[in-house]
Amino acid sequence: MADNMFRKGYELGEDKELIMLDDITVGELEEKLNRKVLVCDYTGENLIDIINKNSMEE
């Protein structure tokens, strides 16, 4: 999920506390989808880095 979907000012908080433009937090979305949501910059390079980092942790 691209970080431009979130309200500005929440960047310094934890990912689960980020609030999307429609007032839903990442934590709420994860709970509803029963999936982990990864937040990245808008660049493809950042997305690849996050995917690689998270696949190594599992």
Tab-separated table of C-alpha atoms in Angstrom:
chain	number	residue	atom	x	y	z
A	1	MET	CA	0.000	0.000	0.000
A	2	ALA	CA	1.501	3.351	-1.008
A	3	ASP	CA	2.154	5.907	1.721
A	4	ASN	CA	0.322	8.622	-0.213
A	5	MET	CA	-2.957	6.966	0.865
A	6	PHE	CA	-2.454	8.260	4.415
A	7	ARG	CA	-3.084	11.553	6.130
A	8	LYS	CA	-0.004	13.688	6.512
A	9	GLY	CA	1.420	14.047	10.004
A	10	TYR	CA	1.201	10.368	10.891
A	11	GLU	CA	4.450	9.351	9.192
A	12	LEU	CA	6.374	9.102	12.457
A	13	GLY	CA	3.964	6.659	14.100
A	14	GLU	CA	3.857	2.908	13.824
A	15	ASP	CA	2.468	1.496	10.572
A	16	LYS	CA	-0.566	-0.007	12.342
A	17	GLU	CA	-1.546	3.470	13.596
A	18	LEU	CA	-1.348	5.214	10.216
A	19	ILE	CA	-4.742	6.680	9.312
A	20	MET	CA	-5.906	6.438	5.716
A	21	LEU	CA	-7.827	9.207	4.008
A	22	ASP	CA	-11.119	7.429	4.808
A	23	ASP	CA	-10.350	7.294	8.579
A	24	ILE	CA	-9.395	3.596	8.667
A	25	THR	CA	-6.109	2.639	10.319
A	26	VAL	CA	-3.723	0.050	8.904
A	27	GLY	CA	-4.383	-2.065	11.996
A	28	GLU	CA	-8.134	-2.046	11.310
A	29	LEU	CA	-7.556	-2.957	7.666
A	30	GLU	CA	-5.262	-5.833	8.641
A	31	GLU	CA	-7.894	-7.118	11.040
A	32	LYS	CA	-10.659	-6.961	8.422
A	33	LEU	CA	-8.541	-8.562	5.698
A	34	ASN	CA	-6.828	-11.021	8.050
A	35	ARG	CA	-3.574	-10.126	6.273
A	36	LYS	CA	-0.478	-8.095	7.031
A	37	VAL	CA	-0.453	-4.745	5.205
A	38	LEU	CA	2.902	-3.354	4.115
A	39	VAL	CA	3.312	0.398	3.636
A	40	CYS	CA	5.889	1.703	1.180
A	41	ASP	CA	6.946	4.866	-0.588
A	42	TYR	CA	5.557	5.360	-4.055
A	43	THR	CA	8.696	3.950	-5.700
A	44	GLY	CA	9.010	0.423	-7.018
A	45	GLU	CA	12.481	0.159	-5.498
A	46	ASN	CA	11.097	0.777	-2.008
A	47	LEU	CA	8.388	-1.844	-2.577
A	48	ILE	CA	10.993	-4.459	-3.582
A	49	ASP	CA	13.082	-3.629	-0.484
A	50	ILE	CA	10.058	-4.060	1.809
A	51	ILE	CA	9.032	-7.343	0.177
A	52	ASN	CA	12.571	-8.716	0.466
A	53	LYS	CA	12.910	-7.608	4.095
A	54	ASN	CA	9.582	-9.149	5.101
A	55	SER	CA	10.154	-12.419	3.232
A	56	MET	CA	13.448	-12.885	5.126
A	57	GLU	CA	11.677	-12.376	8.493
A	58	GLU	CA	9.164	-15.190	7.865
